[in-house]
Structure formats: structure tokens, C-alpha cells
Tab-separated table of N, CA and C in Angstrom:
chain	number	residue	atom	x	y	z
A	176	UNK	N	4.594	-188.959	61.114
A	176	UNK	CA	4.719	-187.644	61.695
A	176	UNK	C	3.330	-187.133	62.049
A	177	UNK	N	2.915	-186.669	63.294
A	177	UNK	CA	1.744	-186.386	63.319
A	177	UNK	C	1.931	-184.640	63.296
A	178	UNK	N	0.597	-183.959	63.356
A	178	UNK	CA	0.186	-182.398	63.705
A	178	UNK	C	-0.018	-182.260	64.934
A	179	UNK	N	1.269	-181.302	65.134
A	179	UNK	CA	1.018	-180.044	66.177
A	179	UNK	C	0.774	-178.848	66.417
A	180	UNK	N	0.275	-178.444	65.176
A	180	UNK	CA	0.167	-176.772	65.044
A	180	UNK	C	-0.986	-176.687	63.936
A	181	UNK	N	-1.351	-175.307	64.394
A	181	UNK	CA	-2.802	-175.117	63.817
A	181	UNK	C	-2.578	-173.791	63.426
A	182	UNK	N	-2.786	-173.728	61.790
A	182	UNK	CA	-3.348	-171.884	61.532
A	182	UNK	C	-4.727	-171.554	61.513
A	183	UNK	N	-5.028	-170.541	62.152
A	183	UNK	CA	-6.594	-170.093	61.945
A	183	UNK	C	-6.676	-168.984	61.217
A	184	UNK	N	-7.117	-168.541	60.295
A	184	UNK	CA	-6.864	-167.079	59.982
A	184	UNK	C	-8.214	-166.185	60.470
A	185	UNK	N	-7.459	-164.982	60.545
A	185	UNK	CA	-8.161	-164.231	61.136
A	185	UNK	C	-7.679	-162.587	60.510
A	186	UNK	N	-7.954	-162.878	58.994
A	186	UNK	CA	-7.700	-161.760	58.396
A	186	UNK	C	-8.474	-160.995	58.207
A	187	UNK	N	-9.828	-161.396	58.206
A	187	UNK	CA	-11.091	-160.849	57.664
A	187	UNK	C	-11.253	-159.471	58.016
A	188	UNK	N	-12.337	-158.956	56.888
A	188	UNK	CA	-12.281	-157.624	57.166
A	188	UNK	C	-13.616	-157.515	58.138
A	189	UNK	N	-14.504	-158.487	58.424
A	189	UNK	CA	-15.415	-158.065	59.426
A	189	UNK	C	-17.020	-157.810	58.507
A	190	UNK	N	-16.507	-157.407	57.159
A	190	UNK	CA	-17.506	-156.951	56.565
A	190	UNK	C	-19.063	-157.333	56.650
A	191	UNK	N	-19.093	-158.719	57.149
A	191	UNK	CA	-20.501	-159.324	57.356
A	191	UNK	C	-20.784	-159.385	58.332
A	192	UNK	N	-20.091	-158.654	59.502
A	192	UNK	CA	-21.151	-158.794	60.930
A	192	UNK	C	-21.252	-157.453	61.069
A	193	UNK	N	-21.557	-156.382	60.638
A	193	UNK	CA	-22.205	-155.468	60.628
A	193	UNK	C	-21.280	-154.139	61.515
A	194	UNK	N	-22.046	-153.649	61.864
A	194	UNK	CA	-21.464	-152.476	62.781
A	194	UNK	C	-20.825	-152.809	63.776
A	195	UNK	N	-20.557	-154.033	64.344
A	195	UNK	CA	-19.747	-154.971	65.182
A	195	UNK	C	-18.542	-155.221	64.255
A	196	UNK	N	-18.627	-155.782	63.298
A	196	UNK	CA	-17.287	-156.262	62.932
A	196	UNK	C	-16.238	-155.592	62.537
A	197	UNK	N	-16.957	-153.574	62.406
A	197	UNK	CA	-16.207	-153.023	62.415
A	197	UNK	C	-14.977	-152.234	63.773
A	198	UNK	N	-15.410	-152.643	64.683
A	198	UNK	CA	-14.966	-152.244	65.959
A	198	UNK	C	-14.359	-153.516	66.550
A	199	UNK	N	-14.811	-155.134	66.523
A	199	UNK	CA	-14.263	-156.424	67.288
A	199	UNK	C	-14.333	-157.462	66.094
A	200	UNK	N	-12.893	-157.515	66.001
A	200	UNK	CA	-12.766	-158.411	64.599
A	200	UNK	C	-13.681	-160.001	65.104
A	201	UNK	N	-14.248	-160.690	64.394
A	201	UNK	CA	-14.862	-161.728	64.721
A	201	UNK	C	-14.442	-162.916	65.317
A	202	UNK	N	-13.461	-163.168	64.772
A	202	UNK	CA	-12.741	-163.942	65.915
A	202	UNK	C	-12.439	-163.611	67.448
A	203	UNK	N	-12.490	-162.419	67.874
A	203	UNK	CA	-12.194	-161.879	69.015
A	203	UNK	C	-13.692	-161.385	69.702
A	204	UNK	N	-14.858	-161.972	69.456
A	204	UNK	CA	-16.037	-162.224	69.683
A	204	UNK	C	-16.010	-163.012	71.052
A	205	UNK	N	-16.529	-162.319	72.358
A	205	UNK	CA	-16.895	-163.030	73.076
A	205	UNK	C	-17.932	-164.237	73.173
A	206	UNK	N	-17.536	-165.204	74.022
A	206	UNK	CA	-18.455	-166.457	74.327
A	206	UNK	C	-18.015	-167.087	75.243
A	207	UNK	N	-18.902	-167.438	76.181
A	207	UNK	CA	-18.826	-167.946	77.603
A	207	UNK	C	-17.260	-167.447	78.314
A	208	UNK	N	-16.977	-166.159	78.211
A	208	UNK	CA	-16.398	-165.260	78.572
A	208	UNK	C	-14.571	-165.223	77.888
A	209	UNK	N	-14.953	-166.216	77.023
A	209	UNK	CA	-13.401	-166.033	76.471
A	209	UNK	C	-13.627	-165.348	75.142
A	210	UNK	N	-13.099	-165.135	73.699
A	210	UNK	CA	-13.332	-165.003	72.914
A	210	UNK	C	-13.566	-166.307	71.781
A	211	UNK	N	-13.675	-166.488	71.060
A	211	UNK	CA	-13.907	-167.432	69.802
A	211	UNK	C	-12.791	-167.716	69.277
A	212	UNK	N	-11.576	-166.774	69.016
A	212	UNK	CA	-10.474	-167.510	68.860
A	212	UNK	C	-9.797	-168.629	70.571
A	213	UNK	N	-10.209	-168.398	71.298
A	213	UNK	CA	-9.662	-168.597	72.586
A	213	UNK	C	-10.254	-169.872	72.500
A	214	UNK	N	-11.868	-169.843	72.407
A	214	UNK	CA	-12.413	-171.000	72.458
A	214	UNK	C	-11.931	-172.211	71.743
A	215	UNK	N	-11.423	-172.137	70.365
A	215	UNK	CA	-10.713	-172.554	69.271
A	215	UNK	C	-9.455	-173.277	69.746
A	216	UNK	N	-9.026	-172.661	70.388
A	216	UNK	CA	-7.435	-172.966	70.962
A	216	UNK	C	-7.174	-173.247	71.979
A	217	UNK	N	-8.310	-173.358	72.992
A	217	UNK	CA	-8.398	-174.226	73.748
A	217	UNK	C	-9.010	-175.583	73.950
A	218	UNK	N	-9.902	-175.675	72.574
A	218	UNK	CA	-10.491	-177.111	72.436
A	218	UNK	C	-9.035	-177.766	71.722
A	219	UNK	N	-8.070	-177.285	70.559
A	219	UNK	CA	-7.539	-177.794	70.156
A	219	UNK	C	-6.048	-177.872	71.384
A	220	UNK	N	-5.569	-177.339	71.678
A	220	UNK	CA	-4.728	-177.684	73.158
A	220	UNK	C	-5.315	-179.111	73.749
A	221	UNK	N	-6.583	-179.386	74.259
A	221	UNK	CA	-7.333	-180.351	74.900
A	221	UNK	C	-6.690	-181.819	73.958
A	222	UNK	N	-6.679	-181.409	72.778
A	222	UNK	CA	-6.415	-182.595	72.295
A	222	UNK	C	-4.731	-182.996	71.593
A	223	UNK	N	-4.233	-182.293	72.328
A	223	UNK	CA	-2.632	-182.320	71.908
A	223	UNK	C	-2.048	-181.524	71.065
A	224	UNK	N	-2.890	-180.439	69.978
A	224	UNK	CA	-2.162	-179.266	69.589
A	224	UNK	C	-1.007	-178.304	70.316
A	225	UNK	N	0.250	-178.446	69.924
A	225	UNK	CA	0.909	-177.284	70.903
A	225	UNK	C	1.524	-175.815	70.394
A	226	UNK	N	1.088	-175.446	68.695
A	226	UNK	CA	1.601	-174.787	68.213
A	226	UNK	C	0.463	-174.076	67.290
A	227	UNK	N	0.424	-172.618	67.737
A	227	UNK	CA	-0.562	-171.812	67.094
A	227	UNK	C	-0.917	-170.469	66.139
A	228	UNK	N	-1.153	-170.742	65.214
A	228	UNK	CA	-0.778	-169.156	64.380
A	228	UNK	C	-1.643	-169.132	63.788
A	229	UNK	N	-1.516	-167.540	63.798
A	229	UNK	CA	-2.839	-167.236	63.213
A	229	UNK	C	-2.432	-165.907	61.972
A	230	UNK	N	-3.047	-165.149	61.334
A	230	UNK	CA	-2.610	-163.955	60.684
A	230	UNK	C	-3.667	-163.401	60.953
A	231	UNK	N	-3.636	-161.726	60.984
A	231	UNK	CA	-4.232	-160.422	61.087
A	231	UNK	C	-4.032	-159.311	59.951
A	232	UNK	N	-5.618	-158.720	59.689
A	232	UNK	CA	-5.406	-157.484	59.209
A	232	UNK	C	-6.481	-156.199	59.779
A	233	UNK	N	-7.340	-156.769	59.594
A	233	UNK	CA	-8.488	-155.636	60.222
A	233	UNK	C	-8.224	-155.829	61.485
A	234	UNK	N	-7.908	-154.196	62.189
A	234	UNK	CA	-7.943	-154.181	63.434
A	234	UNK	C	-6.841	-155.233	64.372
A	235	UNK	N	-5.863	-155.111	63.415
A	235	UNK	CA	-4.603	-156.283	63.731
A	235	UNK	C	-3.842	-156.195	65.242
A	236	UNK	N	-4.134	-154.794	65.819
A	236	UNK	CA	-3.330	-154.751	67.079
A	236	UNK	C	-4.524	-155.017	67.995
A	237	UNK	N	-5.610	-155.573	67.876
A	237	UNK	CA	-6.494	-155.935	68.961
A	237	UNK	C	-6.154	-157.849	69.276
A	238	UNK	N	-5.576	-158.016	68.382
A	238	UNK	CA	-5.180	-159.325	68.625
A	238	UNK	C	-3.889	-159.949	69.752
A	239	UNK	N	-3.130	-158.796	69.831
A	239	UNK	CA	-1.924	-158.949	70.627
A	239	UNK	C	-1.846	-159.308	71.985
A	240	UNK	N	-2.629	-158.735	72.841
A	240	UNK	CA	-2.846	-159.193	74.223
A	240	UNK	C	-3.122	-160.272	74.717
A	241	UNK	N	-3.219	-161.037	73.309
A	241	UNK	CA	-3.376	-163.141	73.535
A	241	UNK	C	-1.975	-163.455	73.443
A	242	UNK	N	-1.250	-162.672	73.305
A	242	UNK	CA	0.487	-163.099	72.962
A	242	UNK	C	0.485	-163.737	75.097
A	243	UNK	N	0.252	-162.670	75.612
A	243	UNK	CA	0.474	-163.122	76.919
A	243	UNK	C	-0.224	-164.050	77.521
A	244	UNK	N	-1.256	-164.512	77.261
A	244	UNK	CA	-2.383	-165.620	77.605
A	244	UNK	C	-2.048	-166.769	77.059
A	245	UNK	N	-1.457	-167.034	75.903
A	245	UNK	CA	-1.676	-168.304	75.096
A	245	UNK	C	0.014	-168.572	74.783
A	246	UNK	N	-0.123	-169.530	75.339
A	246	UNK	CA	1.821	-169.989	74.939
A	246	UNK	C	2.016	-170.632	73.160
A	247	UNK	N	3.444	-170.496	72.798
A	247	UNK	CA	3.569	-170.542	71.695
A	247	UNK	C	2.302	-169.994	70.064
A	248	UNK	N	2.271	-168.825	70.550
A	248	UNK	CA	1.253	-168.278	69.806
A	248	UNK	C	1.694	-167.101	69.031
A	249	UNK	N	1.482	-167.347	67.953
A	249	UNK	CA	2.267	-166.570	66.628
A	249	UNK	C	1.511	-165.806	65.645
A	250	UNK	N	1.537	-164.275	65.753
A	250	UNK	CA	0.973	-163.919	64.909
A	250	UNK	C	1.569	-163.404	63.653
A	251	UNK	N	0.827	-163.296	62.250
A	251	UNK	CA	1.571	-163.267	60.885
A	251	UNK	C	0.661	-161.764	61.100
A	252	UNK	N	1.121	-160.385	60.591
A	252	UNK	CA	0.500	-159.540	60.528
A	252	UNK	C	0.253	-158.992	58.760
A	253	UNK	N	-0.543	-158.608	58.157
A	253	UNK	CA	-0.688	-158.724	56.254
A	253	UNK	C	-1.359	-157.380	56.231
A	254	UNK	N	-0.281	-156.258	55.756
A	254	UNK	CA	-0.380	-154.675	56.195
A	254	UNK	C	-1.326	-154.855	54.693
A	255	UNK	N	-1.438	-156.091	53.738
A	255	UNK	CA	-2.131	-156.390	52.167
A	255	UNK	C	-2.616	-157.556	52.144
A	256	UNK	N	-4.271	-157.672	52.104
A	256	UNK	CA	-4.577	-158.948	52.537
A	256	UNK	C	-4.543	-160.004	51.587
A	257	UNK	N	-3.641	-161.102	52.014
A	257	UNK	CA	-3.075	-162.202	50.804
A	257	UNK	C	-4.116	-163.164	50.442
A	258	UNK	N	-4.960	-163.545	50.808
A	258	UNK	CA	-6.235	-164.306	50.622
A	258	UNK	C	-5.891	-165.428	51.057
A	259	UNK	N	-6.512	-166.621	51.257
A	259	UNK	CA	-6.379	-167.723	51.520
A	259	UNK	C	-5.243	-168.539	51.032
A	260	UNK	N	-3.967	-168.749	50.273
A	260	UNK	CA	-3.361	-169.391	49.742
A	260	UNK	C	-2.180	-168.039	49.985
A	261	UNK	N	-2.023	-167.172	49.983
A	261	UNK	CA	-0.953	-166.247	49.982
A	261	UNK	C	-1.005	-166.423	51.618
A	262	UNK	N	-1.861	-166.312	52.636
A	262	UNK	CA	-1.575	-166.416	53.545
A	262	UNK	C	-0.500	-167.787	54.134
A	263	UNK	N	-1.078	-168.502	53.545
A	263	UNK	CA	-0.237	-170.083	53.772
A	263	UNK	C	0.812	-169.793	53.290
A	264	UNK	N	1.057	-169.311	52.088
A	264	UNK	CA	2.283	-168.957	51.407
A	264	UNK	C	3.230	-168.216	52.712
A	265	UNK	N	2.646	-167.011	53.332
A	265	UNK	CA	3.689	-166.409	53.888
A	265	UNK	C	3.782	-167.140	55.266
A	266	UNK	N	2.577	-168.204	55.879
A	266	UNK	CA	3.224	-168.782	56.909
A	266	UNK	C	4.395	-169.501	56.567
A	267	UNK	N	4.571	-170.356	56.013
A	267	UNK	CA	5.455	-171.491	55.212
A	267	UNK	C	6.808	-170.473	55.401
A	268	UNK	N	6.844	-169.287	54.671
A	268	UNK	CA	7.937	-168.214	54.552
A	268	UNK	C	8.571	-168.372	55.861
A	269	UNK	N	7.541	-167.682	56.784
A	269	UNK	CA	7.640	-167.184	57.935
A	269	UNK	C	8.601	-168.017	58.903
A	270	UNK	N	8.057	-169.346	58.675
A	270	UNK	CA	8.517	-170.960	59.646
A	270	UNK	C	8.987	-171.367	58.732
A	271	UNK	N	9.997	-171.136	57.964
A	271	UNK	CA	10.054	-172.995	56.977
A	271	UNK	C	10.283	-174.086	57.930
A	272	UNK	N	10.448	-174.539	58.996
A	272	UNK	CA	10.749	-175.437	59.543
A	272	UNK	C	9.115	-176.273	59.549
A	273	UNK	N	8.129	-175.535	59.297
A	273	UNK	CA	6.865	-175.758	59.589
A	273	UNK	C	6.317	-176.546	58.816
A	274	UNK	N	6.743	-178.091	58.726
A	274	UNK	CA	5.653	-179.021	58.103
A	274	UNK	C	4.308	-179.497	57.733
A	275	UNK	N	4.394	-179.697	58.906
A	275	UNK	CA	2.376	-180.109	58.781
A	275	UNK	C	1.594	-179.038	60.029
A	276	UNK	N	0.182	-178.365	59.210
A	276	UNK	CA	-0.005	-177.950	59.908
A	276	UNK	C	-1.925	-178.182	59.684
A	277	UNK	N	-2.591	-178.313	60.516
A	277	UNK	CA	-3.843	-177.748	60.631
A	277	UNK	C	-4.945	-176.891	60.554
A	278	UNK	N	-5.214	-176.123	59.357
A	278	UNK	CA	-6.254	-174.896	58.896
A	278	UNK	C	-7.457	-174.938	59.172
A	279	UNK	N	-8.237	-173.984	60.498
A	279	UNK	CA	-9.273	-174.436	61.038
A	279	UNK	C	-9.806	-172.303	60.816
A	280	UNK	N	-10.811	-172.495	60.743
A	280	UNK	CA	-11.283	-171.420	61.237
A	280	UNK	C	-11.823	-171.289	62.179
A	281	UNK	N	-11.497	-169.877	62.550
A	281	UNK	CA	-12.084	-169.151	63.778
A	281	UNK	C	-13.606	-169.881	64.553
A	282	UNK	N	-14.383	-169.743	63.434
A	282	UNK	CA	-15.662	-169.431	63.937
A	282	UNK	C	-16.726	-171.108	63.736
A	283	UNK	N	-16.004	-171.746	63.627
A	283	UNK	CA	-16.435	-172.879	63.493
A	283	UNK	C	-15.951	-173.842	64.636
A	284	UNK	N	-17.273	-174.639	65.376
A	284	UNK	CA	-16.642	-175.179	66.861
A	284	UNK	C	-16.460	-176.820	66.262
A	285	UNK	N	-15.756	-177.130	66.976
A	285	UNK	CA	-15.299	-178.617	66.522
A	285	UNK	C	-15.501	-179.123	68.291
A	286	UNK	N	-15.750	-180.643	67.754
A	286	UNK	CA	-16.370	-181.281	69.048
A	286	UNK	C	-15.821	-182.397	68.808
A	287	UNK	N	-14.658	-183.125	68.875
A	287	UNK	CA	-14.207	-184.209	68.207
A	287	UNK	C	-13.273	-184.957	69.995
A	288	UNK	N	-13.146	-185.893	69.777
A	288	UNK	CA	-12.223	-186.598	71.072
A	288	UNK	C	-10.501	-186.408	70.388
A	289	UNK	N	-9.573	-187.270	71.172
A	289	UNK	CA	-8.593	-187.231	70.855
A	289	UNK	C	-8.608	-188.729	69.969
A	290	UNK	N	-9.559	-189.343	70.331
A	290	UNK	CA	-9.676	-190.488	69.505
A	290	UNK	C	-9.945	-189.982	67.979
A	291	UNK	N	-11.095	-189.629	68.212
A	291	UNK	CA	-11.747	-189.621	66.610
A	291	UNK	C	-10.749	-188.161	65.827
A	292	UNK	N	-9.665	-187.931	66.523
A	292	UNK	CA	-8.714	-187.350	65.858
A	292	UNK	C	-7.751	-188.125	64.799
């Protein structure tokens, strides 16, 4: 069975990028005119990913307007932020159909082929 779907989370509260992270959650950080989650999900698309979710809390409705840009793209919204393992917990909830999946963060670029996948 291989992976087709990727969670990124994107719960963070922003707290370490300063007076920025309180206004543009970090993932939603422009670069070469897309954002950083965009960038993310479009390197992983490139290599056969077709299924994408992510969760939100800080500043959670700035994330929505990728619903229309990005196909099959799912957001988990956490009105209480579950931390790293509660989040997985409530994707799993969310999808049980959802087997294998891929945990990448936001802000980290990956440069890999479809080979060395």
C-alpha cells in the first residue's frame, strides 16, 4: 500500500516569529509569491501526493481561501490546541478510512525526486 496523503500541521500559535506571527500564521508566509504551505503542497503533488490536511488554530479562518485553490484539501479546525499526537488523534477520528499518511511540516522544504521517494 503506498502514501497518498499528507498532514501538515499548522496549529501554531505564531509565538516565535514575532509581531508577524501574530497577524500571518507562518505557514501562510509568502515565498516566491505563493505561501509556504502552498509551496509544501505543491512540491508534494509533483511527486504523486493526492490527499491533503492540515489543522488550524491561531488565526484559523485565514486558512480557508486555499479550500478553493487546492483540490482535495481538508482542514481539521482545534477551537483547543491538541498538540502533536491529539492532533493525529483527531485526524484518524475525523477520516477513519485514513490509513497511511505523511507528517511533514509547514516550514521545512523537501527536495527529494519521485525516485528517492
Amino acid at each position: 500500500m503506498s502514501i497518498d496523503s499528507v498532514f501538515i500541521p499548522c496549529a501554531g500559535k505564531g509565538t516565535r516569529m514575532g509581531k508577524m506571527g501574530k497577524i500571518i500564521p507562518k505557514p501562510l508566509w509568502p515565498i516566491f509569491d505563493i505561501t509556504l504551505l502552498e509551496f509544501q503542497i505543491n512540491f508534494f503533488k509533483s511527486i504523486g501526493f493526492k490527499n491533503f490536511y492540515i489543522n488550524t488554530h491561531h488565526l484559523s479562518n485565514s486558512f480557508h481561501s486555499l479550500k478553493d485553490k487546492i483540490e482535495n484539501f481538508s482542514i481539521l479546525e482545534e477551537p483547543v490546541l491538541l498538540g502533536s499526537g491529539g492532533s493525529l488523534h483527531n485526524l484518524k477520528k475525523s477520516f477513519p478510512g485514513l490509513e497511511r499518511v505523511l507528517v511533514a511540516n509547514p516550514d521545512v522544504f523537501y527536495n527529494l525526486s519521485q525516485e528517492q521517494w
